[in-house]
Amino acid sequence: MGYVSRRNMSGKRTVFFVSDQTGVTAETLGRSLLTQFEAHDFDQVTVPFIDSVDKADEVVRRINAVATAEGLRPIVFSTLVQDELRERFSRVSGLFLDFFDAFLSPLERELQTRSSHTIGRAHGMRDSGAYDRRIEATNFALSNDDGSSTADYASADVILIGVSRTGKTPTCLYLALAYGVFAANYPLAEDELESGILPKVLAPCRAKLYGLTISPERLQQIRRERRPLGRYASAEQVGFELRSAEALFRRYQIPFVDTTSFSIEEIASTILSGTGIERRTRP
C-alpha cells in the first residue's frame, strides 16, 4: 500500500494501445473492456505505427519505465500482427493482452489455414468502393445537416428528426463515416411542434424518418452550455419541445430513441438495427 501510494499518488493505471497501424482497433476493443471496471481510472496512451523491431523495442522500454516509475504494471492492448514484433513484448513489465494471438490462433485451427499476418488489413484500402461510399455519405451528411437543404432527401437512407441538440448531426456523421449510410437530419421548429403536424417536406420521406429524443435535464444542460440566456434552455421550453416531439413521433408512428445515456456508437447501432439499413462497410 505504501509502495503504491508513494509512486502512483493518483491511483490511475496506465494503459497502452499498441498497433502496427492507426491503433483504432486496439483502442476500440481495449476501451470496451475497460468500461467494465468503473471503479478504476486509467491513463490511456496510444502508440500507433509500430512497424519495426527498433520501434517495438522503444515502446517496450517506455512501458517498462512507466512500470518502474508508477509501481504498477501497465496494461497493454496489442493488435500487432507480425510475430517478430509481438515477441519483443514477451518480457514487458506489464499485462500484455494480444488480440491477434487470442483470436487468430483459434481461427487458424478451425479453418486449418495459417493467416497471412499482413499488416494493415483491418483498415486497408482493399475495398475502394466502400471507402468512396463513406466519403460520399459524409459529404451528403454535411450538405443535408440541420435542414439546410432538403432537395436530396429522396437519396437519403435515413432522416433523423428531433428538437435542437439531441445529437442528430454527430449521429449522421458517424453513420456516414463508419457505415457509408446516407443520413440527413431535420430540426423540428417551434411552430411545427405547436401544430403537431409532420412538416410537408418530410411527408414524402416518412418511411425514412427516425426520431431522437433526450431527457429534459440533459437537454437543459447541453443548451445552457451553448446559449445560457433566454428561453432556449429554460425548463418550460425544453419540456414543451420534448413532449411535443415525442407526441409527433407517436402520432405518425415514427420510431425514436432516447439518447440520454447512449454514446454516438450506440445511437447509430440502434438506428441501424431498428431500420434494417445495411451496414455497407466491410473489413
mmCIF file of C-alpha atoms in Angstrom:
data_model
loop_
_atom_site.group_PDB
_atom_site.id
_atom_site.type_symbol
_atom_site.label_atom_id
_atom_site.label_comp_id
_atom_site.label_asym_id
_atom_site.label_seq_id
_atom_site.Cartn_x
_atom_site.Cartn_y
_atom_site.Cartn_z
ATOM 1 C CA MET A 1 0.000 0.000 0.000
ATOM 2 C CA GLY A 2 2.742 2.442 0.992
ATOM 3 C CA TYR A 3 4.777 1.438 -2.062
ATOM 4 C CA VAL A 4 1.949 2.237 -4.444
ATOM 5 C CA SER A 5 0.917 5.448 -2.743
ATOM 6 C CA ARG A 6 4.441 6.885 -2.985
ATOM 7 C CA ARG A 7 4.922 6.036 -6.631
ATOM 8 C CA ASN A 8 1.447 6.468 -8.082
ATOM 9 C CA MET A 9 -0.374 9.034 -5.975
ATOM 10 C CA SER A 10 -3.269 9.319 -8.460
ATOM 11 C CA GLY A 11 -4.087 5.613 -8.272
ATOM 12 C CA LYS A 12 -4.568 5.582 -12.051
ATOM 13 C CA ARG A 13 -3.404 2.615 -14.085
ATOM 14 C CA THR A 14 -1.583 3.381 -17.324
ATOM 15 C CA VAL A 15 -2.956 1.612 -20.382
ATOM 16 C CA PHE A 16 -1.119 1.332 -23.693
ATOM 17 C CA PHE A 17 -2.790 0.597 -27.017
ATOM 18 C CA VAL A 18 -0.072 -0.582 -29.385
ATOM 19 C CA SER A 19 -0.558 -1.233 -33.083
ATOM 20 C CA ASP A 20 1.280 -1.563 -36.360
ATOM 21 C CA GLN A 21 -1.341 0.740 -37.914
ATOM 22 C CA THR A 22 -3.566 3.534 -36.573
ATOM 23 C CA GLY A 23 -4.414 1.909 -33.247
ATOM 24 C CA VAL A 24 -8.164 2.272 -33.793
ATOM 25 C CA THR A 25 -8.848 -1.453 -33.376
ATOM 26 C CA ALA A 26 -6.748 -1.742 -30.217
ATOM 27 C CA GLU A 27 -8.435 1.358 -28.765
ATOM 28 C CA THR A 28 -11.940 0.166 -29.605
ATOM 29 C CA LEU A 29 -11.526 -3.335 -28.214
ATOM 30 C CA GLY A 30 -9.449 -2.258 -25.220
ATOM 31 C CA ARG A 31 -11.722 0.570 -24.170
ATOM 32 C CA SER A 32 -14.760 -1.690 -24.482
ATOM 33 C CA LEU A 33 -13.159 -3.996 -21.929
ATOM 34 C CA LEU A 34 -12.080 -1.168 -19.631
ATOM 35 C CA THR A 35 -15.641 0.164 -19.391
ATOM 36 C CA GLN A 36 -16.441 -2.895 -17.290
ATOM 37 C CA PHE A 37 -14.211 -1.567 -14.490
ATOM 38 C CA GLU A 38 -15.940 1.647 -13.457
ATOM 39 C CA ALA A 39 -14.138 1.828 -10.107
ATOM 40 C CA HIS A 40 -10.763 2.294 -11.805
ATOM 41 C CA ASP A 41 -9.249 5.322 -13.506
ATOM 42 C CA PHE A 42 -6.968 4.825 -16.478
ATOM 43 C CA ASP A 43 -4.359 6.955 -18.204
ATOM 44 C CA GLN A 44 -4.647 5.855 -21.812
ATOM 45 C CA VAL A 45 -1.756 6.052 -24.277
ATOM 46 C CA THR A 46 -1.992 5.069 -27.942
ATOM 47 C CA VAL A 47 1.190 4.123 -29.754
ATOM 48 C CA PRO A 48 0.480 3.547 -33.475
ATOM 49 C CA PHE A 49 2.608 2.522 -36.462
ATOM 50 C CA ILE A 50 4.952 0.122 -34.678
ATOM 51 C CA ASP A 51 6.301 -1.419 -37.885
ATOM 52 C CA SER A 52 9.900 -2.276 -36.988
ATOM 53 C CA VAL A 53 11.822 -4.089 -34.277
ATOM 54 C CA ASP A 54 13.509 -0.835 -33.238
ATOM 55 C CA LYS A 55 10.156 0.854 -32.701
ATOM 56 C CA ALA A 56 8.865 -2.150 -30.790
ATOM 57 C CA ASP A 57 11.909 -2.158 -28.518
ATOM 58 C CA GLU A 58 11.500 1.560 -27.858
ATOM 59 C CA VAL A 59 7.866 1.062 -26.818
ATOM 60 C CA VAL A 60 8.847 -1.830 -24.537
ATOM 61 C CA ARG A 61 11.412 0.421 -22.843
ATOM 62 C CA ARG A 62 8.775 3.108 -22.464
ATOM 63 C CA ILE A 63 6.291 0.711 -20.872
ATOM 64 C CA ASN A 64 8.944 -0.691 -18.540
ATOM 65 C CA ALA A 65 9.889 2.843 -17.469
ATOM 66 C CA VAL A 66 6.260 3.595 -16.598
ATOM 67 C CA ALA A 67 6.056 0.372 -14.587
ATOM 68 C CA THR A 68 9.161 1.354 -12.627
ATOM 69 C CA ALA A 69 8.038 4.934 -12.048
ATOM 70 C CA GLU A 70 4.478 4.123 -11.003
ATOM 71 C CA GLY A 71 4.979 0.842 -9.198
ATOM 72 C CA LEU A 72 2.037 -0.659 -11.077
ATOM 73 C CA ARG A 73 2.160 -2.846 -14.146
ATOM 74 C CA PRO A 74 0.758 -1.053 -17.197
ATOM 75 C CA ILE A 75 -1.938 -2.813 -19.188
ATOM 76 C CA VAL A 76 -1.010 -3.278 -22.833
ATOM 77 C CA PHE A 77 -3.597 -3.978 -25.537
ATOM 78 C CA SER A 78 -1.975 -5.073 -28.780
ATOM 79 C CA THR A 79 -3.108 -5.608 -32.361
ATOM 80 C CA LEU A 80 0.405 -6.218 -33.675
ATOM 81 C CA VAL A 81 0.316 -8.786 -36.458
ATOM 82 C CA GLN A 82 3.927 -9.745 -37.147
ATOM 83 C CA ASP A 83 5.269 -12.455 -34.862
ATOM 84 C CA GLU A 84 8.677 -10.783 -34.703
ATOM 85 C CA LEU A 85 7.177 -7.603 -33.283
ATOM 86 C CA ARG A 86 4.841 -9.373 -30.879
ATOM 87 C CA GLU A 87 7.702 -11.406 -29.461
ATOM 88 C CA ARG A 88 9.501 -8.223 -28.386
ATOM 89 C CA PHE A 89 6.717 -7.689 -25.845
ATOM 90 C CA SER A 90 7.010 -11.146 -24.273
ATOM 91 C CA ARG A 91 9.060 -9.802 -21.356
ATOM 92 C CA VAL A 92 7.429 -6.407 -20.992
ATOM 93 C CA SER A 93 6.761 -5.282 -17.405
ATOM 94 C CA GLY A 94 3.034 -5.147 -17.909
ATOM 95 C CA LEU A 95 -0.079 -7.180 -18.612
ATOM 96 C CA PHE A 96 0.243 -7.854 -22.353
ATOM 97 C CA LEU A 97 -3.122 -8.630 -23.983
ATOM 98 C CA ASP A 98 -2.586 -9.759 -27.557
ATOM 99 C CA PHE A 99 -5.838 -9.623 -29.521
ATOM 100 C CA PHE A 100 -4.408 -11.321 -32.594
ATOM 101 C CA ASP A 101 -2.943 -14.184 -30.600
ATOM 102 C CA ALA A 102 -6.241 -14.621 -28.769
ATOM 103 C CA PHE A 103 -8.324 -14.858 -31.922
ATOM 104 C CA LEU A 104 -6.109 -15.714 -34.881
ATOM 105 C CA SER A 105 -4.756 -18.976 -33.457
ATOM 106 C CA PRO A 106 -8.224 -20.477 -32.822
ATOM 107 C CA LEU A 107 -9.336 -19.318 -36.277
ATOM 108 C CA GLU A 108 -6.289 -20.891 -37.890
ATOM 109 C CA ARG A 109 -7.052 -24.175 -36.169
ATOM 110 C CA GLU A 110 -10.718 -24.053 -37.116
ATOM 111 C CA LEU A 111 -10.081 -23.087 -40.742
ATOM 112 C CA GLN A 112 -6.984 -25.289 -40.974
ATOM 113 C CA THR A 113 -5.216 -22.407 -42.676
ATOM 114 C CA ARG A 114 -2.472 -20.120 -41.480
ATOM 115 C CA SER A 115 -3.401 -16.452 -41.566
ATOM 116 C CA SER A 116 -1.432 -14.120 -43.815
ATOM 117 C CA HIS A 117 -0.204 -11.974 -40.884
ATOM 118 C CA THR A 118 -0.381 -8.988 -43.221
ATOM 119 C CA ILE A 119 -0.062 -5.560 -41.617
ATOM 120 C CA GLY A 120 -2.865 -3.121 -42.248
ATOM 121 C CA ARG A 121 -5.597 -5.486 -43.389
ATOM 122 C CA ALA A 122 -8.032 -4.265 -40.736
ATOM 123 C CA HIS A 123 -8.065 -0.704 -42.071
ATOM 124 C CA GLY A 124 -6.687 -1.150 -45.562
ATOM 125 C CA MET A 125 -7.870 0.303 -48.850
ATOM 126 C CA ARG A 126 -8.639 -3.033 -50.481
ATOM 127 C CA ASP A 127 -12.301 -2.113 -50.899
ATOM 128 C CA SER A 128 -12.058 1.257 -52.602
ATOM 129 C CA GLY A 129 -15.796 1.195 -53.297
ATOM 130 C CA ALA A 130 -16.650 1.110 -49.592
ATOM 131 C CA TYR A 131 -14.168 3.913 -48.919
ATOM 132 C CA ASP A 132 -15.604 6.062 -51.713
ATOM 133 C CA ARG A 133 -19.102 5.488 -50.379
ATOM 134 C CA ARG A 134 -18.089 6.673 -46.908
ATOM 135 C CA ILE A 135 -16.696 9.861 -48.430
ATOM 136 C CA GLU A 136 -19.870 10.408 -50.464
ATOM 137 C CA ALA A 137 -22.028 9.697 -47.411
ATOM 138 C CA THR A 138 -20.028 12.174 -45.312
ATOM 139 C CA ASN A 139 -20.458 14.894 -47.942
ATOM 140 C CA PHE A 140 -24.167 14.079 -48.042
ATOM 141 C CA ALA A 141 -24.479 14.393 -44.256
ATOM 142 C CA LEU A 142 -22.725 17.765 -44.292
ATOM 143 C CA SER A 143 -24.849 19.069 -47.177
ATOM 144 C CA ASN A 144 -28.088 17.926 -45.559
ATOM 145 C CA ASP A 145 -27.343 18.956 -41.993
ATOM 146 C CA ASP A 146 -29.869 20.693 -39.766
ATOM 147 C CA GLY A 147 -32.469 21.108 -42.505
ATOM 148 C CA SER A 148 -30.127 23.342 -44.520
ATOM 149 C CA SER A 149 -31.117 21.515 -47.694
ATOM 150 C CA THR A 150 -33.998 19.127 -48.289
ATOM 151 C CA ALA A 151 -33.778 18.653 -52.059
ATOM 152 C CA ASP A 152 -31.782 15.420 -51.769
ATOM 153 C CA TYR A 153 -33.945 13.683 -49.175
ATOM 154 C CA ALA A 154 -35.013 11.128 -51.778
ATOM 155 C CA SER A 155 -31.399 9.874 -51.789
ATOM 156 C CA ALA A 156 -31.212 9.528 -48.013
ATOM 157 C CA ASP A 157 -31.126 6.158 -46.290
ATOM 158 C CA VAL A 158 -32.414 7.724 -43.087
ATOM 159 C CA ILE A 159 -33.518 11.188 -41.943
ATOM 160 C CA LEU A 160 -33.086 11.957 -38.260
ATOM 161 C CA ILE A 161 -35.588 14.362 -36.742
ATOM 162 C CA GLY A 162 -35.879 15.900 -33.303
ATOM 163 C CA VAL A 163 -35.523 19.122 -31.370
ATOM 164 C CA SER A 164 -32.277 21.061 -31.259
ATOM 165 C CA ARG A 165 -29.264 19.445 -29.505
ATOM 166 C CA THR A 166 -30.438 15.846 -29.344
ATOM 167 C CA GLY A 167 -27.407 14.507 -31.224
ATOM 168 C CA LYS A 168 -28.675 14.500 -34.811
ATOM 169 C CA THR A 169 -25.564 15.922 -36.506
ATOM 170 C CA PRO A 170 -22.876 13.770 -34.845
ATOM 171 C CA THR A 171 -25.002 10.658 -35.340
ATOM 172 C CA CYS A 172 -25.393 11.412 -39.061
ATOM 173 C CA LEU A 173 -21.664 11.913 -39.445
ATOM 174 C CA TYR A 174 -20.880 8.706 -37.577
ATOM 175 C CA LEU A 175 -23.327 6.727 -39.709
ATOM 176 C CA ALA A 176 -21.628 8.130 -42.798
ATOM 177 C CA LEU A 177 -18.036 7.638 -41.703
ATOM 178 C CA ALA A 178 -18.429 4.227 -40.126
ATOM 179 C CA TYR A 179 -21.044 2.602 -42.337
ATOM 180 C CA GLY A 180 -21.408 4.625 -45.519
ATOM 181 C CA VAL A 181 -25.025 5.439 -44.649
ATOM 182 C CA PHE A 182 -26.565 8.484 -46.350
ATOM 183 C CA ALA A 183 -28.073 10.266 -43.346
ATOM 184 C CA ALA A 184 -29.740 13.674 -43.251
ATOM 185 C CA ASN A 185 -31.220 15.483 -40.281
ATOM 186 C CA TYR A 186 -34.063 17.903 -39.794
ATOM 187 C CA PRO A 187 -34.664 20.032 -36.666
ATOM 188 C CA LEU A 188 -38.268 20.403 -35.562
ATOM 189 C CA ALA A 189 -39.108 24.096 -35.279
ATOM 190 C CA GLU A 190 -41.360 25.544 -32.595
ATOM 191 C CA ASP A 191 -44.276 26.226 -34.950
ATOM 192 C CA GLU A 192 -44.102 22.650 -36.233
ATOM 193 C CA LEU A 193 -44.132 21.362 -32.678
ATOM 194 C CA GLU A 194 -47.106 23.570 -31.794
ATOM 195 C CA SER A 195 -49.137 22.326 -34.764
ATOM 196 C CA GLY A 196 -48.318 18.677 -34.136
ATOM 197 C CA ILE A 197 -48.332 18.166 -37.903
ATOM 198 C CA LEU A 198 -45.458 16.489 -39.714
ATOM 199 C CA PRO A 199 -43.645 19.117 -41.831
ATOM 200 C CA LYS A 200 -44.688 18.921 -45.508
ATOM 201 C CA VAL A 201 -41.112 18.441 -46.664
ATOM 202 C CA LEU A 202 -40.863 15.267 -44.578
ATOM 203 C CA ALA A 203 -44.186 13.708 -45.595
ATOM 204 C CA PRO A 204 -42.879 12.017 -48.780
ATOM 205 C CA CYS A 205 -39.976 10.539 -46.790
ATOM 206 C CA ARG A 206 -41.998 9.333 -43.831
ATOM 207 C CA ALA A 207 -40.682 5.764 -44.086
ATOM 208 C CA LYS A 208 -37.113 7.068 -43.745
ATOM 209 C CA LEU A 209 -37.706 9.106 -40.601
ATOM 210 C CA TYR A 210 -36.159 8.225 -37.247
ATOM 211 C CA GLY A 211 -36.594 10.378 -34.163
ATOM 212 C CA LEU A 212 -34.110 11.333 -31.463
ATOM 213 C CA THR A 213 -35.174 12.475 -28.018
ATOM 214 C CA ILE A 214 -33.407 13.077 -24.712
ATOM 215 C CA SER A 215 -34.194 13.728 -21.057
ATOM 216 C CA PRO A 216 -35.207 17.304 -20.182
ATOM 217 C CA GLU A 217 -32.419 17.587 -17.601
ATOM 218 C CA ARG A 218 -29.727 16.552 -20.059
ATOM 219 C CA LEU A 219 -31.073 18.803 -22.813
ATOM 220 C CA GLN A 220 -31.124 21.776 -20.449
ATOM 221 C CA GLN A 221 -27.517 21.114 -19.518
ATOM 222 C CA ILE A 222 -26.424 20.949 -23.158
ATOM 223 C CA ARG A 223 -28.347 24.057 -24.152
ATOM 224 C CA ARG A 224 -27.094 26.085 -21.198
ATOM 225 C CA GLU A 225 -23.523 25.410 -22.311
ATOM 226 C CA ARG A 226 -24.360 26.690 -25.779
ATOM 227 C CA ARG A 227 -26.757 29.556 -25.008
ATOM 228 C CA PRO A 228 -27.285 30.149 -21.262
ATOM 229 C CA LEU A 229 -29.656 33.135 -21.555
ATOM 230 C CA GLY A 230 -33.223 33.323 -22.842
ATOM 231 C CA ARG A 231 -35.952 30.720 -23.347
ATOM 232 C CA TYR A 232 -33.759 28.283 -25.291
ATOM 233 C CA ALA A 233 -32.504 26.458 -22.203
ATOM 234 C CA SER A 234 -35.441 27.099 -19.868
ATOM 235 C CA ALA A 235 -37.187 24.169 -18.228
ATOM 236 C CA GLU A 236 -40.530 25.250 -19.686
ATOM 237 C CA GLN A 237 -39.240 25.476 -23.264
ATOM 238 C CA VAL A 238 -37.273 22.241 -23.105
ATOM 239 C CA GLY A 239 -40.206 20.362 -21.592
ATOM 240 C CA PHE A 240 -42.617 21.697 -24.214
ATOM 241 C CA GLU A 241 -40.354 20.803 -27.130
ATOM 242 C CA LEU A 242 -39.637 17.274 -25.958
ATOM 243 C CA ARG A 243 -43.260 16.475 -25.129
ATOM 244 C CA SER A 244 -44.414 17.814 -28.494
ATOM 245 C CA ALA A 245 -41.706 15.993 -30.450
ATOM 246 C CA GLU A 246 -42.461 12.662 -28.822
ATOM 247 C CA ALA A 247 -46.188 13.173 -29.379
ATOM 248 C CA LEU A 248 -45.473 13.783 -33.061
ATOM 249 C CA PHE A 249 -43.337 10.634 -33.249
ATOM 250 C CA ARG A 250 -46.156 8.574 -31.777
ATOM 251 C CA ARG A 251 -48.842 10.181 -33.898
ATOM 252 C CA TYR A 252 -47.027 9.332 -37.126
ATOM 253 C CA GLN A 253 -45.584 6.041 -35.836
ATOM 254 C CA ILE A 254 -42.015 7.272 -36.263
ATOM 255 C CA PRO A 255 -39.519 5.083 -34.374
ATOM 256 C CA PHE A 256 -37.328 7.009 -31.974
ATOM 257 C CA VAL A 257 -34.557 6.502 -29.424
ATOM 258 C CA ASP A 258 -33.770 8.272 -26.159
ATOM 259 C CA THR A 259 -30.139 9.411 -26.492
ATOM 260 C CA THR A 260 -29.684 10.489 -22.870
ATOM 261 C CA SER A 261 -27.325 7.747 -21.780
ATOM 262 C CA PHE A 262 -26.252 6.469 -25.188
ATOM 263 C CA SER A 263 -22.947 7.031 -26.948
ATOM 264 C CA ILE A 264 -22.965 8.027 -30.630
ATOM 265 C CA GLU A 265 -21.971 4.461 -31.486
ATOM 266 C CA GLU A 266 -24.924 3.072 -29.515
ATOM 267 C CA ILE A 267 -27.357 5.524 -31.096
ATOM 268 C CA ALA A 268 -26.143 4.602 -34.576
ATOM 269 C CA SER A 269 -26.334 0.877 -33.874
ATOM 270 C CA THR A 270 -29.872 1.244 -32.506
ATOM 271 C CA ILE A 271 -30.944 3.108 -35.642
ATOM 272 C CA LEU A 272 -29.392 0.545 -37.972
ATOM 273 C CA SER A 273 -30.942 -2.345 -36.073
ATOM 274 C CA GLY A 274 -34.344 -0.694 -35.976
ATOM 275 C CA THR A 275 -34.439 0.280 -39.633
ATOM 276 C CA GLY A 276 -32.667 -2.670 -41.234
ATOM 277 C CA ILE A 277 -30.333 -0.361 -43.135
ATOM 278 C CA GLU A 278 -27.362 -2.319 -44.411
ATOM 279 C CA ARG A 279 -24.004 -1.705 -42.735
ATOM 280 C CA ARG A 280 -22.160 -1.313 -46.007
ATOM 281 C CA THR A 281 -18.609 -1.023 -44.741
ATOM 282 C CA ARG A 282 -16.857 -4.361 -44.854
ATOM 283 C CA PRO A 283 -13.485 -5.331 -43.304
#
